[in-house]
mmCIF file of C-alpha atoms in Angstrom:
data_model
loop_
_atom_site.group_PDB
_atom_site.id
_atom_site.type_symbol
_atom_site.label_atom_id
_atom_site.label_comp_id
_atom_site.label_asym_id
_atom_site.label_seq_id
_atom_site.Cartn_x
_atom_site.Cartn_y
_atom_site.Cartn_z
ATOM 1 C CA UNK A 1 -100.396 -42.256 129.288
ATOM 2 C CA UNK A 2 -99.615 -41.069 125.795
ATOM 3 C CA UNK A 3 -96.020 -40.222 124.895
ATOM 4 C CA UNK A 4 -95.041 -36.786 123.615
ATOM 5 C CA UNK A 5 -92.210 -38.226 121.509
ATOM 6 C CA UNK A 6 -92.259 -41.525 119.634
ATOM 7 C CA UNK A 7 -88.932 -42.554 118.119
ATOM 8 C CA UNK A 8 -88.357 -45.589 115.924
ATOM 9 C CA UNK A 9 -84.908 -47.154 115.636
ATOM 10 C CA UNK A 10 -84.380 -49.647 112.843
ATOM 11 C CA UNK A 11 -81.732 -52.331 112.433
ATOM 12 C CA UNK A 12 -82.559 -53.181 108.806
ATOM 13 C CA UNK A 13 -81.254 -56.721 108.494
ATOM 14 C CA UNK A 14 -83.616 -59.670 108.145
ATOM 15 C CA UNK A 15 -82.636 -60.583 111.711
ATOM 16 C CA UNK A 16 -82.897 -56.935 112.794
ATOM 17 C CA UNK A 17 -85.732 -55.161 114.544
ATOM 18 C CA UNK A 18 -87.856 -52.038 114.762
ATOM 19 C CA UNK A 19 -87.687 -50.583 118.274
ATOM 20 C CA UNK A 20 -89.648 -47.753 119.821
ATOM 21 C CA UNK A 21 -88.671 -45.214 122.416
ATOM 22 C CA UNK A 22 -91.542 -43.431 124.131
ATOM 23 C CA UNK A 23 -90.184 -40.201 125.573
ATOM 24 C CA UNK A 24 -86.796 -41.936 125.686
ATOM 25 C CA UNK A 25 -88.075 -45.085 127.401
ATOM 26 C CA UNK A 26 -88.173 -48.445 125.570
ATOM 27 C CA UNK A 27 -91.561 -49.371 124.197
ATOM 28 C CA UNK A 28 -92.652 -52.238 121.971
ATOM 29 C CA UNK A 29 -90.092 -53.905 119.719
ATOM 30 C CA UNK A 30 -90.872 -55.744 116.511
ATOM 31 C CA UNK A 31 -88.440 -58.417 115.378
ATOM 32 C CA UNK A 32 -88.047 -57.863 111.662
ATOM 33 C CA UNK A 33 -90.996 -59.675 110.120
ATOM 34 C CA UNK A 34 -90.209 -61.665 107.007
ATOM 35 C CA UNK A 35 -92.062 -63.446 104.255
ATOM 36 C CA UNK A 36 -90.771 -65.905 101.707
ATOM 37 C CA UNK A 37 -90.841 -64.678 98.122
ATOM 38 C CA UNK A 38 -89.573 -67.000 95.401
ATOM 39 C CA UNK A 39 -87.574 -68.958 97.967
ATOM 40 C CA UNK A 40 -85.948 -65.869 99.494
ATOM 41 C CA UNK A 41 -86.699 -64.138 102.779
ATOM 42 C CA UNK A 42 -87.837 -60.531 102.484
ATOM 43 C CA UNK A 43 -89.097 -57.911 104.914
ATOM 44 C CA UNK A 44 -92.855 -58.145 105.395
ATOM 45 C CA UNK A 45 -93.621 -54.482 104.680
ATOM 46 C CA UNK A 46 -97.274 -54.848 105.618
ATOM 47 C CA UNK A 47 -96.409 -56.134 109.099
ATOM 48 C CA UNK A 48 -93.980 -53.241 109.644
ATOM 49 C CA UNK A 49 -96.631 -50.719 108.557
ATOM 50 C CA UNK A 50 -99.226 -52.264 110.888
ATOM 51 C CA UNK A 51 -96.757 -52.046 113.800
ATOM 52 C CA UNK A 52 -95.924 -48.395 113.082
ATOM 53 C CA UNK A 53 -99.584 -47.451 112.735
ATOM 54 C CA UNK A 54 -100.417 -49.191 116.027
ATOM 55 C CA UNK A 55 -97.686 -47.244 117.823
ATOM 56 C CA UNK A 56 -98.823 -43.940 116.325
ATOM 57 C CA UNK A 57 -102.454 -44.657 117.222
ATOM 58 C CA UNK A 58 -101.450 -45.432 120.822
ATOM 59 C CA UNK A 59 -99.751 -42.029 121.110
ATOM 60 C CA UNK A 60 -101.926 -39.472 119.300
ATOM 61 C CA UNK A 61 -100.308 -36.088 118.979
ATOM 62 C CA UNK A 62 -96.811 -37.424 119.689
ATOM 63 C CA UNK A 63 -93.927 -36.136 117.607
ATOM 64 C CA UNK A 64 -92.862 -39.153 115.539
ATOM 65 C CA UNK A 65 -89.451 -39.666 113.940
ATOM 66 C CA UNK A 66 -87.222 -42.538 112.926
ATOM 67 C CA UNK A 67 -83.618 -43.476 112.315
ATOM 68 C CA UNK A 68 -82.530 -46.335 110.076
ATOM 69 C CA UNK A 69 -79.054 -47.758 110.157
ATOM 70 C CA UNK A 70 -77.400 -46.783 106.861
ATOM 71 C CA UNK A 71 -76.033 -50.038 105.559
ATOM 72 C CA UNK A 72 -73.785 -50.926 102.674
ATOM 73 C CA UNK A 73 -72.181 -53.976 101.174
ATOM 74 C CA UNK A 74 -69.866 -55.800 103.540
ATOM 75 C CA UNK A 75 -66.510 -57.267 102.572
ATOM 76 C CA UNK A 76 -67.024 -60.754 101.256
ATOM 77 C CA UNK A 77 -70.683 -60.219 100.303
ATOM 78 C CA UNK A 78 -71.532 -61.453 96.853
ATOM 79 C CA UNK A 79 -73.447 -59.250 94.447
ATOM 80 C CA UNK A 80 -76.779 -60.937 95.110
ATOM 81 C CA UNK A 81 -76.362 -60.723 98.876
ATOM 82 C CA UNK A 82 -75.395 -57.049 98.762
ATOM 83 C CA UNK A 83 -78.310 -56.248 96.461
ATOM 84 C CA UNK A 84 -80.825 -58.055 98.689
ATOM 85 C CA UNK A 85 -79.508 -56.269 101.796
ATOM 86 C CA UNK A 86 -79.847 -52.916 100.043
ATOM 87 C CA UNK A 87 -83.327 -53.840 98.854
ATOM 88 C CA UNK A 88 -84.345 -54.576 102.462
ATOM 89 C CA UNK A 89 -83.018 -51.225 103.689
ATOM 90 C CA UNK A 90 -84.697 -49.413 100.799
ATOM 91 C CA UNK A 91 -88.027 -51.059 101.515
ATOM 92 C CA UNK A 92 -87.848 -49.894 105.135
ATOM 93 C CA UNK A 93 -86.923 -46.342 104.098
ATOM 94 C CA UNK A 94 -89.874 -46.280 101.703
ATOM 95 C CA UNK A 95 -92.266 -47.372 104.453
ATOM 96 C CA UNK A 96 -91.347 -44.417 106.661
ATOM 97 C CA UNK A 97 -91.378 -42.001 103.714
ATOM 98 C CA UNK A 98 -94.840 -43.106 102.574
ATOM 99 C CA UNK A 99 -96.143 -42.807 106.147
ATOM 100 C CA UNK A 100 -94.783 -39.247 106.315
ATOM 101 C CA UNK A 101 -92.428 -39.942 109.218
ATOM 102 C CA UNK A 102 -89.253 -37.813 109.248
ATOM 103 C CA UNK A 103 -86.391 -40.266 108.966
ATOM 104 C CA UNK A 104 -82.646 -39.967 109.241
ATOM 105 C CA UNK A 105 -79.981 -42.559 108.588
ATOM 106 C CA UNK A 106 -76.866 -43.238 110.613
ATOM 107 C CA UNK A 107 -73.873 -45.298 109.569
ATOM 108 C CA UNK A 108 -72.940 -48.049 112.021
ATOM 109 C CA UNK A 109 -69.517 -46.524 112.809
ATOM 110 C CA UNK A 110 -71.149 -43.274 113.975
ATOM 111 C CA UNK A 111 -73.675 -44.674 116.424
ATOM 112 C CA UNK A 112 -71.355 -47.439 117.605
ATOM 113 C CA UNK A 113 -68.533 -44.938 118.219
ATOM 114 C CA UNK A 114 -70.917 -42.857 120.353
ATOM 115 C CA UNK A 115 -71.405 -45.887 122.593
ATOM 116 C CA UNK A 116 -67.837 -47.238 122.517
ATOM 117 C CA UNK A 117 -68.912 -50.286 120.526
ATOM 118 C CA UNK A 118 -66.509 -50.103 117.578
ATOM 119 C CA UNK A 119 -64.669 -53.387 117.057
ATOM 120 C CA UNK A 120 -66.798 -55.058 119.736
ATOM 121 C CA UNK A 121 -68.713 -58.284 119.171
ATOM 122 C CA UNK A 122 -72.482 -58.207 118.560
ATOM 123 C CA UNK A 123 -73.285 -59.069 122.162
ATOM 124 C CA UNK A 124 -71.573 -55.911 123.446
ATOM 125 C CA UNK A 125 -74.488 -53.812 122.127
ATOM 126 C CA UNK A 126 -76.970 -56.099 123.866
ATOM 127 C CA UNK A 127 -75.072 -55.804 127.137
ATOM 128 C CA UNK A 128 -74.958 -52.022 126.822
ATOM 129 C CA UNK A 129 -78.683 -51.851 126.032
ATOM 130 C CA UNK A 130 -79.380 -53.942 129.141
ATOM 131 C CA UNK A 131 -77.450 -51.426 131.259
ATOM 132 C CA UNK A 132 -79.019 -48.349 129.589
ATOM 133 C CA UNK A 133 -82.543 -49.755 129.523
ATOM 134 C CA UNK A 134 -83.085 -52.098 132.491
ATOM 135 C CA UNK A 135 -86.834 -52.091 131.794
ATOM 136 C CA UNK A 136 -86.130 -53.759 128.434
ATOM 137 C CA UNK A 137 -84.324 -56.720 130.046
ATOM 138 C CA UNK A 138 -87.137 -59.193 129.256
ATOM 139 C CA UNK A 139 -86.791 -58.273 125.552
ATOM 140 C CA UNK A 140 -82.993 -58.605 125.528
ATOM 141 C CA UNK A 141 -82.440 -61.889 127.409
ATOM 142 C CA UNK A 142 -81.040 -63.938 124.555
ATOM 143 C CA UNK A 143 -77.791 -63.432 122.670
ATOM 144 C CA UNK A 144 -79.809 -63.474 119.448
ATOM 145 C CA UNK A 145 -81.620 -60.325 120.647
ATOM 146 C CA UNK A 146 -78.695 -58.237 119.353
ATOM 147 C CA UNK A 147 -80.893 -56.821 116.554
ATOM 148 C CA UNK A 148 -83.337 -55.533 119.166
ATOM 149 C CA UNK A 149 -80.483 -53.981 121.127
ATOM 150 C CA UNK A 150 -79.054 -52.328 118.005
ATOM 151 C CA UNK A 151 -82.478 -50.882 117.129
ATOM 152 C CA UNK A 152 -82.900 -49.470 120.656
ATOM 153 C CA UNK A 153 -79.455 -47.894 120.620
ATOM 154 C CA UNK A 154 -80.033 -46.441 117.142
ATOM 155 C CA UNK A 155 -83.284 -44.873 118.401
ATOM 156 C CA UNK A 156 -81.514 -43.465 121.462
ATOM 157 C CA UNK A 157 -78.693 -42.085 119.328
ATOM 158 C CA UNK A 158 -81.298 -40.407 117.122
ATOM 159 C CA UNK A 159 -83.035 -38.927 120.174
ATOM 160 C CA UNK A 160 -79.742 -37.394 121.313
ATOM 161 C CA UNK A 161 -79.061 -35.593 118.010
ATOM 162 C CA UNK A 162 -81.102 -32.642 116.816
ATOM 163 C CA UNK A 163 -82.046 -32.181 113.145
ATOM 164 C CA UNK A 164 -79.025 -29.958 112.472
ATOM 165 C CA UNK A 165 -76.695 -32.768 113.435
ATOM 166 C CA UNK A 166 -75.605 -31.042 116.649
ATOM 167 C CA UNK A 167 -75.860 -32.618 120.065
ATOM 168 C CA UNK A 168 -79.212 -31.873 121.621
ATOM 169 C CA UNK A 169 -79.080 -29.661 124.710
#
């Protein structure tokens, strides 16, 4: 059955993920695909586009939107590291813009506060996602699946907020 609402949640790190919610229920998740360019890992934009197009094609007529975690330089990051992280996030934003998908961004403190995850370790988000989305358990078995969990929770947070920034009814 085709979904009426297709929401993408994106954890933009190279170990992040692109998760889908289909009418609020977890759908396919893509671990962030990477390619090596001049000895550096970068997001494989083509693979992300193929994934998004496949999801849209599977749900014709669905309202499609996305939310990307709004990242910034972290304390201790060197200039090159911060630049590369920003480049990755920018590439993902451009993908959604070019595909005509309405996209919002959310800073980590906002979505994590909504779930009580501030100052928690990375596995706390995975544990919460397991409780919120039992059907996604096979995709969240490993501790290193925290990027998948973050992407799911970002998508859910996006689903709960309307475009005016007010809580959805």
